[in-house]
Short mmCIF file of C-alpha atoms and ligand atoms in Angstrom, two decimals:
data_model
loop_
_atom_site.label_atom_id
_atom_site.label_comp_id
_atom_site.label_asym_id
_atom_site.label_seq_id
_atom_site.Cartn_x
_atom_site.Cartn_y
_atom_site.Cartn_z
CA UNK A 1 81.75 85.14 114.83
CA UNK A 2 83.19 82.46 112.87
CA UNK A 3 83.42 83.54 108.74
CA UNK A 4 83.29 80.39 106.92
CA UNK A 5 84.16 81.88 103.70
CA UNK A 6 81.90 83.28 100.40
CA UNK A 7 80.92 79.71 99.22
CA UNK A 8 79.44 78.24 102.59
CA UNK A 9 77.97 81.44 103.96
CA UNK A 10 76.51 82.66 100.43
CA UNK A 11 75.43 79.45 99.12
CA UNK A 12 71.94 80.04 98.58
CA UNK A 13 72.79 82.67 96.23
CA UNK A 14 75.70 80.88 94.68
CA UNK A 15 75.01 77.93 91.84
CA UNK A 16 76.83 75.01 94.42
CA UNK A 17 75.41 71.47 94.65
CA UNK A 18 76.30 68.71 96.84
CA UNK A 19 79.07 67.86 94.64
CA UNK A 20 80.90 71.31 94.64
CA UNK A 21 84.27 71.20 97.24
CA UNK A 22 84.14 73.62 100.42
CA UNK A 23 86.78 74.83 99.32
CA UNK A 24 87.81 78.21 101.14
CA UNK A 25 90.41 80.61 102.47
CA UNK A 26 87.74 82.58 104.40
CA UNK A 27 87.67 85.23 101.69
CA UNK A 28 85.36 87.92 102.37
CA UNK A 29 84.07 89.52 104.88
CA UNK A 30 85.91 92.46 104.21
CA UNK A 31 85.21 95.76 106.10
CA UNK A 32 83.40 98.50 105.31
CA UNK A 33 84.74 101.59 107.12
CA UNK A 34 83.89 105.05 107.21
CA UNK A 35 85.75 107.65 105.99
CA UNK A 36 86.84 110.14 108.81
CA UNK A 37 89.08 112.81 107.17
CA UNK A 38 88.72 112.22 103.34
CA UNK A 39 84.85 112.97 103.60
CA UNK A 40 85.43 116.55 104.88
CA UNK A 41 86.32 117.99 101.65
CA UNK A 42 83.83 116.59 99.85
CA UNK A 43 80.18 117.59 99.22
CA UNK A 44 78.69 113.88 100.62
CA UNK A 45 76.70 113.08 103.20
CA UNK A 46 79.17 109.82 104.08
CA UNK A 47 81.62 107.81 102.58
CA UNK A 48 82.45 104.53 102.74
CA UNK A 49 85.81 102.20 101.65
CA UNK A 50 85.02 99.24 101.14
CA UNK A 51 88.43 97.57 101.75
CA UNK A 52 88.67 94.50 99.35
CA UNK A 53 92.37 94.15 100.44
CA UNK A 54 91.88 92.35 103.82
CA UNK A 55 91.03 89.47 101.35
CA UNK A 56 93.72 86.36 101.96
CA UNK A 57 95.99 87.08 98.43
CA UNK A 58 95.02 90.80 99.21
CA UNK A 59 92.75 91.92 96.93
CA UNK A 60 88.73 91.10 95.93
CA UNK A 61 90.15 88.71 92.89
CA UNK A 62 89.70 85.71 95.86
CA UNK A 63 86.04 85.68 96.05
CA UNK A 64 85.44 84.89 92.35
CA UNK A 65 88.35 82.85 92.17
CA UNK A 66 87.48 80.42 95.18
CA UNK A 67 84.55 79.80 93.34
CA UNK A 68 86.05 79.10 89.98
CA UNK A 69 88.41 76.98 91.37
CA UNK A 70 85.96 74.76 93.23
CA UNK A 71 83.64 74.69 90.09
CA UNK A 72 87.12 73.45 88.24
CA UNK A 73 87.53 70.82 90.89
CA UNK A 74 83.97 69.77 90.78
CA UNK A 75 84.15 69.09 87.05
CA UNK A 76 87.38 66.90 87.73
CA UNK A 77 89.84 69.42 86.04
CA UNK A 78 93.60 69.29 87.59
CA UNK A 79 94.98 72.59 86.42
CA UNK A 80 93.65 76.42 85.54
CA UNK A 81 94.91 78.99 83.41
CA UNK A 82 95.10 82.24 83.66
CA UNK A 83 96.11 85.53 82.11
CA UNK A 84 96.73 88.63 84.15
CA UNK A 85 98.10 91.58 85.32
CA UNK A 86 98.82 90.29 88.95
CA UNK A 87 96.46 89.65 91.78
CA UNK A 88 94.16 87.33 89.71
CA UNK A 89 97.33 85.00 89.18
CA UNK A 90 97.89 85.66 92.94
CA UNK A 91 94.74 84.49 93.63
CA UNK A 92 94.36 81.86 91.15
CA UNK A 93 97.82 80.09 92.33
CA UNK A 94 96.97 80.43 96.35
CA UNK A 95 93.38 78.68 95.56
CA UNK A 96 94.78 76.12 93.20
CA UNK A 97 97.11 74.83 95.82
CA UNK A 98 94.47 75.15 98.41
CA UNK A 99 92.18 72.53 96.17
CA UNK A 100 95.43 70.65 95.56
CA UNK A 101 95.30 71.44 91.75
CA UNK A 102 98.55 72.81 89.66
CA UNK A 103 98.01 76.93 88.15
CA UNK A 104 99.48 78.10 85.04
CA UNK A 105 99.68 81.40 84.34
CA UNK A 106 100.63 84.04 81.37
CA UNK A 107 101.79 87.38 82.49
CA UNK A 108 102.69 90.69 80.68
CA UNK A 109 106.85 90.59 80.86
CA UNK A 110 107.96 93.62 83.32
CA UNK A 111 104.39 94.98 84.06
CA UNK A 112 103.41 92.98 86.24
CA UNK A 113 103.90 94.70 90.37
CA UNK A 114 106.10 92.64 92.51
CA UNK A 115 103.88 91.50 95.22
CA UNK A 116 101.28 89.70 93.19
CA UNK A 117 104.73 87.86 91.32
CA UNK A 118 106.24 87.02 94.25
CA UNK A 119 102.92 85.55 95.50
CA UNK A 120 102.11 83.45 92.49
CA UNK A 121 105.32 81.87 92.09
CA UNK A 122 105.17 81.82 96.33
CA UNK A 123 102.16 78.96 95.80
CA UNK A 124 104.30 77.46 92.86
CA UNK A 125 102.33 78.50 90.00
CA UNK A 126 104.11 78.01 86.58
CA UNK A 127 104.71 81.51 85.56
CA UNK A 128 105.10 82.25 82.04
CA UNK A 129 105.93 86.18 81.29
CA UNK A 130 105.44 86.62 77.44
CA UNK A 131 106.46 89.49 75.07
CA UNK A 132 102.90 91.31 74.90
CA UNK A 133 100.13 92.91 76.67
CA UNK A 134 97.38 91.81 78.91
CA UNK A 135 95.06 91.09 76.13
CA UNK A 136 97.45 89.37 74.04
CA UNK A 137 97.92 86.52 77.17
CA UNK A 138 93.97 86.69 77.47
CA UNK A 139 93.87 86.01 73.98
CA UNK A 140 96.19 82.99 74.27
CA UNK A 141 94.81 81.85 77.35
CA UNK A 142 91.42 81.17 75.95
CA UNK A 143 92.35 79.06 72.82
CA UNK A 144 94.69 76.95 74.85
CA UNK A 145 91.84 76.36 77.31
CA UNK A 146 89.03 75.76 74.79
CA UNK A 147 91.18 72.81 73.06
CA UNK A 148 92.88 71.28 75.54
CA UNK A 149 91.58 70.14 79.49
CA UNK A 150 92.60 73.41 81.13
CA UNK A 151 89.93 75.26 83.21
CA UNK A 152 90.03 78.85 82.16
CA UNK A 153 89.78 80.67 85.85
CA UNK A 154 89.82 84.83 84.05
CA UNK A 155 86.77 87.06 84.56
CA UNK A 156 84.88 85.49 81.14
CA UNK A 157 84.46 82.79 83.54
CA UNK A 158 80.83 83.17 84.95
CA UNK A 159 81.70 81.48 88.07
CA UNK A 160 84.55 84.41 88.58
CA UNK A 161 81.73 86.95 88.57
CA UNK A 162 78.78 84.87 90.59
CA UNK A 163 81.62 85.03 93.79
CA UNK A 164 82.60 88.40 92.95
CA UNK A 165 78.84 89.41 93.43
CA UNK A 166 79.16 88.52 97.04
CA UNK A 167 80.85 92.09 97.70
CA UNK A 168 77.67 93.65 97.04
CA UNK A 169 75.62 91.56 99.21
CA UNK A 170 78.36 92.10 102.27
CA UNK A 171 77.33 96.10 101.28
CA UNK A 172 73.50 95.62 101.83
CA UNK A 173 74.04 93.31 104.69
CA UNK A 174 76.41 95.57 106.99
CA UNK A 175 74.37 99.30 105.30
CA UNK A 176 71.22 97.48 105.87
CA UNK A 177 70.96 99.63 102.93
CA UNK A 178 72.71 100.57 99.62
CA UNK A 179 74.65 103.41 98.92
CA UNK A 180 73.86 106.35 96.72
CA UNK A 181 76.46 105.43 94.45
CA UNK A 182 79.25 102.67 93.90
CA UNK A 183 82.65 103.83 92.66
CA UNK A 184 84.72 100.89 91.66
CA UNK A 185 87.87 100.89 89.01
CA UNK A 186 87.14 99.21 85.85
CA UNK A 187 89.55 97.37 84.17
CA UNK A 188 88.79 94.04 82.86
CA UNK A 189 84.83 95.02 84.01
CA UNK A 190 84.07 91.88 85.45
CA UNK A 191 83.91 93.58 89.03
CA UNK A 192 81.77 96.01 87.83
CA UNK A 193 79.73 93.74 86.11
CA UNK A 194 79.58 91.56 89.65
CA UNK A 195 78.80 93.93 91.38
CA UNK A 196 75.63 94.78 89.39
CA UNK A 197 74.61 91.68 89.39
CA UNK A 198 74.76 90.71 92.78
CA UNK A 199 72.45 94.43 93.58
CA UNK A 200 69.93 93.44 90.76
CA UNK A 201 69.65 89.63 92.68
CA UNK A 202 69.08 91.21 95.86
CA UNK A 203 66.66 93.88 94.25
CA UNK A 204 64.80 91.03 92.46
CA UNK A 205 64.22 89.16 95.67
CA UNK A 206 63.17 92.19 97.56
CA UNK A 207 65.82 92.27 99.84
CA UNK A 208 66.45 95.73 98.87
CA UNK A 209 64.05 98.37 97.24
CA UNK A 210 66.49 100.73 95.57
CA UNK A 211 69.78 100.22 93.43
CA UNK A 212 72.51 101.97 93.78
CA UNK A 213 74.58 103.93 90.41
CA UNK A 214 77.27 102.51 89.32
CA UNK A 215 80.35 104.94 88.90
CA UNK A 216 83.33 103.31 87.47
CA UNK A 217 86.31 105.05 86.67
CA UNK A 218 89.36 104.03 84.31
CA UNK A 219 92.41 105.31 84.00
CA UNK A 220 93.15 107.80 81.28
CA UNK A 221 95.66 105.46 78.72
CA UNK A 222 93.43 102.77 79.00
CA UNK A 223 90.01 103.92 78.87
CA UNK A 224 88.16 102.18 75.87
CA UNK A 225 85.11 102.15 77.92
CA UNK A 226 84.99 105.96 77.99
CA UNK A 227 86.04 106.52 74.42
CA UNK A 228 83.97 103.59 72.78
CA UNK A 229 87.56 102.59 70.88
CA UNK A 230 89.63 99.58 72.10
CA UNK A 231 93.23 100.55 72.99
CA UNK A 232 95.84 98.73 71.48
CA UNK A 233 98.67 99.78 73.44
CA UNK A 234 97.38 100.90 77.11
CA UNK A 235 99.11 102.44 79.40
CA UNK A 236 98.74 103.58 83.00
CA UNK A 237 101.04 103.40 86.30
CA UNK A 238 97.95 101.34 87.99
CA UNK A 239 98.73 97.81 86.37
CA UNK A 240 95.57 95.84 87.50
CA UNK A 241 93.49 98.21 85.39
CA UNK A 242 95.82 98.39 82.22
CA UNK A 243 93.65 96.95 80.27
CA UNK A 244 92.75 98.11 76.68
CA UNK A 245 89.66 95.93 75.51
CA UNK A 246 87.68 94.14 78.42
CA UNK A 247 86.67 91.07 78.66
CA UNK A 248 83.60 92.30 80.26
CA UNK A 249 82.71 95.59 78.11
CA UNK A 250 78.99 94.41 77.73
CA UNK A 251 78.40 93.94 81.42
CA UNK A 252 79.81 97.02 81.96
CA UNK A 253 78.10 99.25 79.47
CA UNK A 254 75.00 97.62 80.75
CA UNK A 255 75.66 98.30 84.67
CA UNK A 256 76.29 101.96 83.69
CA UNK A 257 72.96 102.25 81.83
CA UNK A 258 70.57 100.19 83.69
CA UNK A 259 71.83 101.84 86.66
CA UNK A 260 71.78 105.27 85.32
CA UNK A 261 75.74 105.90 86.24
CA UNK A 262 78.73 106.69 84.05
CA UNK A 263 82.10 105.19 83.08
CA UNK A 264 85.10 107.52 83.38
CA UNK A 265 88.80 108.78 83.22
CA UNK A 266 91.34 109.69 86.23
CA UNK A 267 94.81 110.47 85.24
CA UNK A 268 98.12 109.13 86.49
CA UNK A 269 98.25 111.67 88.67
CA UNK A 270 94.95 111.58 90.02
CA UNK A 271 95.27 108.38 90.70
CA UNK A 272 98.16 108.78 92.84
CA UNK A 273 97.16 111.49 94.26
CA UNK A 274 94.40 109.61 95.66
CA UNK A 275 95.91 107.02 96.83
CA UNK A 276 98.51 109.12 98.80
CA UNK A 277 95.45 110.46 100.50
CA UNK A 278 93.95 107.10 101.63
CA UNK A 279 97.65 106.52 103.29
CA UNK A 280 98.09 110.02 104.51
CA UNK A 281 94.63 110.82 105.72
CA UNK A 282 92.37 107.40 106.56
CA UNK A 283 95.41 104.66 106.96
CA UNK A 284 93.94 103.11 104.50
CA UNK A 285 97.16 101.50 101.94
CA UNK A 286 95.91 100.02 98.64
CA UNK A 287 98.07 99.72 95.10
CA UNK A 288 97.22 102.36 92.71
CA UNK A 289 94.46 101.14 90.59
CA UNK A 290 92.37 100.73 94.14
CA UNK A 291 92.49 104.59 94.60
CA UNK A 292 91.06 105.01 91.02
CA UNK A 293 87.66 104.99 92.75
CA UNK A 294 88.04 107.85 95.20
CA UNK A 295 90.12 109.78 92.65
CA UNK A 296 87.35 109.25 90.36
CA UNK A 297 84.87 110.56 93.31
CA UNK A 298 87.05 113.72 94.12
CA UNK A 299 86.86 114.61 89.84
CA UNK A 300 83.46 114.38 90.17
CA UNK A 301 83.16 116.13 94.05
CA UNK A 302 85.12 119.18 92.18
CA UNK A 303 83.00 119.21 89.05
CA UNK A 304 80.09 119.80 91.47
CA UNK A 305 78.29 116.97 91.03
CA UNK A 306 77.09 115.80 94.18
CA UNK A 307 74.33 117.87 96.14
CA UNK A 308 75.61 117.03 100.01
CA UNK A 309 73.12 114.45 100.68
CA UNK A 310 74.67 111.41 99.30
CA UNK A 311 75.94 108.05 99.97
CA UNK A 312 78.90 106.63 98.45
CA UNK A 313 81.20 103.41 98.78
CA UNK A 314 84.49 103.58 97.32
CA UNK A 315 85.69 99.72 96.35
CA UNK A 316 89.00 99.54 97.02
CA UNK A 317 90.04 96.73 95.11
CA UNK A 318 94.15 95.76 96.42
CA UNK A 319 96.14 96.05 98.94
CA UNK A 320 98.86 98.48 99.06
CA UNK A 321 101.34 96.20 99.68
CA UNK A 322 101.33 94.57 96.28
CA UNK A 323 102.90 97.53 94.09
CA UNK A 324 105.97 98.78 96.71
CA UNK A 325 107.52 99.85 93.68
CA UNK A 326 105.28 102.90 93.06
CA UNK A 327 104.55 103.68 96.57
CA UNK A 328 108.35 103.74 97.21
CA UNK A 329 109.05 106.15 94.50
CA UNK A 330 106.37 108.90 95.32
CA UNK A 331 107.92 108.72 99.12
CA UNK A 332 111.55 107.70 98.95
CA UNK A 333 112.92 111.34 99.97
CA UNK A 334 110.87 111.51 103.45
CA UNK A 335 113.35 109.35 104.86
CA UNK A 336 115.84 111.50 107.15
CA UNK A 337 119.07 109.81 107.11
CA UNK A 338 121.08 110.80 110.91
CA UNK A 339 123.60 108.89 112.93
CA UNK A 340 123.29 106.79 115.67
CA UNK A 341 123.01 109.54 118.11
CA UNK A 342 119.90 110.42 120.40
CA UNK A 343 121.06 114.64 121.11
CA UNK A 344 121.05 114.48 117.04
CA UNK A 345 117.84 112.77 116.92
CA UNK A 346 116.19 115.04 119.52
CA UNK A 347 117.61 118.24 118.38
CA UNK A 348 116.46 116.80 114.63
CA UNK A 349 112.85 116.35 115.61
CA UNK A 350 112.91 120.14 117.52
CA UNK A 351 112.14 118.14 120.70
CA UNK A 352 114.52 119.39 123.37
CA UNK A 353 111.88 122.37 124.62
CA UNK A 354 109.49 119.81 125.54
CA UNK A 355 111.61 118.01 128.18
CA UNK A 356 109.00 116.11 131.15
CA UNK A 357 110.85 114.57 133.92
C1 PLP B 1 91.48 93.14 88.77
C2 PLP B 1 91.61 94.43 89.47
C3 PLP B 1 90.90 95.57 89.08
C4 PLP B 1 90.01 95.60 87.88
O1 PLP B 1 88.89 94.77 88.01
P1 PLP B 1 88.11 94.32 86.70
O2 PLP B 1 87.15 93.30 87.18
O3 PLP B 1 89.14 93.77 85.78
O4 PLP B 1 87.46 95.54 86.14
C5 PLP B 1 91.03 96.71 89.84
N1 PLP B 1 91.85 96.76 90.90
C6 PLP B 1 92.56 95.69 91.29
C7 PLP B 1 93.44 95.82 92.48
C8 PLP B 1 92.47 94.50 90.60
O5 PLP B 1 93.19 93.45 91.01
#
């Protein structure tokens, strides 16, 4: 079936007009798939991934950002700003040369994975890397774009979120359902925030008769949703969620309590752990923040918190592909180094005993 992207196949739910470009890089669409090996160590009735890195820049920052971009274009702007700590500059620089628009964008010097730089200056975005942290260039970012005509394209744009919400309608549509729960890593919170949004839509139009919880989990050294404090200097090896006082804290706070779910911590470690799983067990390869979800679920699976009757879809966010860095350095020494020489290979690999004709 032909997928004409989130803007022309969501567009009753979405606020376009005549006037708004098609713009598209069929986004979305992005499979749901069952977990096979993770779920049988945990208490659940199924799991779910839903794999938001089959999305064209390779991660779930393209739905809300091919609507921002055409809502940009519509309003006659020529370039958009962003800050970020990767795949929304990604994102923002593939759709602004899609529309035919130019992309500026401020990035966090050295934190910043090398996939989602070597995509954004790919699409010949102007890539400034400053001395500071994610919400210093956020900070930036929005004064520049409220005095001068720039179209801000971050999550505080509303049109960021009303695509994003699309990811929970592509849930109810292929469940003909919703999950238990929703497990999603929170770092900026607009996703989370989306997400809720687009349930609550479908709930209010009686589409769907129950709402799932929202679960978010952040990671440990940047977790001012969990604490209540904003964190001035955040750190954590999954980049796309190093974020220490979101943009979106309200929507968040608010999808946790109208939903009756919870906001909170993985480590490093668990985090890693997690995603070494998805790779090792499913085949399933997305960056670290992306695994904050299921490591979140297996902390709470161990704490004994779910009965053996539930449903839950894990959001993973990015592809693995973006951060080779990290994955590299938790696998490096697998690699068997031999010569050239197929007796040592097959005398390596203990195969000689098992000789067919
Ligand atoms: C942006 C991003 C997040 C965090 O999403 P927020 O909307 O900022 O909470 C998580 N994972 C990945 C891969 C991301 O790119």
């Amino acid at each position: 079936m032909y997928w004409p992207g989130v803007i022309s196949h969501f567009a009753d739910y979405l606020p376009v007009n005549p006037r708004t470009p098609e713009l598209t890089l069929q986004e979305g669409s992005t499979p749901l798939i069952r977990s096979q090996h993770i779920v049988k160590h945990l208490k659940l009735k199924s799991l779910f991934f839903k794999f938001e890195g089959m999305n064209p820049t390779g991660s779930f920052k393209d739905r809300g950002m091919v609507m921002a971009v055409a809502k940009a274009v519509e309003e006659g702007k020529k370039v958009i700003m962003c800050a970020s700590t990767g795949n929304t500059s990604a994102s923002a620089a593939a759709y602004a040369r899609r529309a035919g628009i130019q992309c500026i964008v401020l990035i966090p010097q050295g934190k910043i994975a090398l996939g989602k730089l070597s995509q954004a200056l790919m699409h010949g975005a102007r890539v400034i890397a400053i001395q500071g942290n994610f919400d210093e260039a956020l900070t930036i970012v929005r004064s520049i774009t409220s005095h001068y005509p720039v179209a801000l394209v971050n999550s505080i744009n509303p049109f960021r979120i009303e695509g994003q919400k699309t990811a929970a309608f592509e849930i109810v549509d292929w469940m003909k359902g919703v999950p238990d729960y929703l497990a999603l890593p929170v770092g900026n919170a607009g996703n989370i925030t989306a997400y809720w949004k687009g349930f609550k839509e479908l709930f209010n139009r009686k589409e769907i008769n129950v709402l799932p919880k929202m679960i978010g989990f952040q990671a440990q050294g940047s977790c001012p949703l969990v604490t209540g404090i904003p964190v001035e200097k955040p750190h954590t090896v999954a980049t796309a969620i190093r974020i220490g006082n979101p943009a979106s804290w309200k929507g968040a706070i608010n999808a946790r309590d109208e939903s009756g779910g919870s906001i909170e911590a993985v480590t490093d470690e668990e985090i890693l752990a997690a995603q070494r799983m998805l790779a090792g067990e499913e085949g399933l390869f997305v960056e670290p923040a992306s695994a904050a979800s299921l490591a979140g679920v297996l902390k709470k699976n161990q704490a004994g918190f779910f009965q053996g009757k539930e449903t839950v879809v894990c959001v993973l966010t990015g592809h693995g592909l973006k951060d080779p860095d990290i994955a590299i350095e938790q696998c490096r020494d697998r690699i068997e180094e031999l010569e050239a020489s197929e007796e040592k290979i097959i005398e390596h690999l203990e195969l000689s005993g098992e000789k067919h004709d």
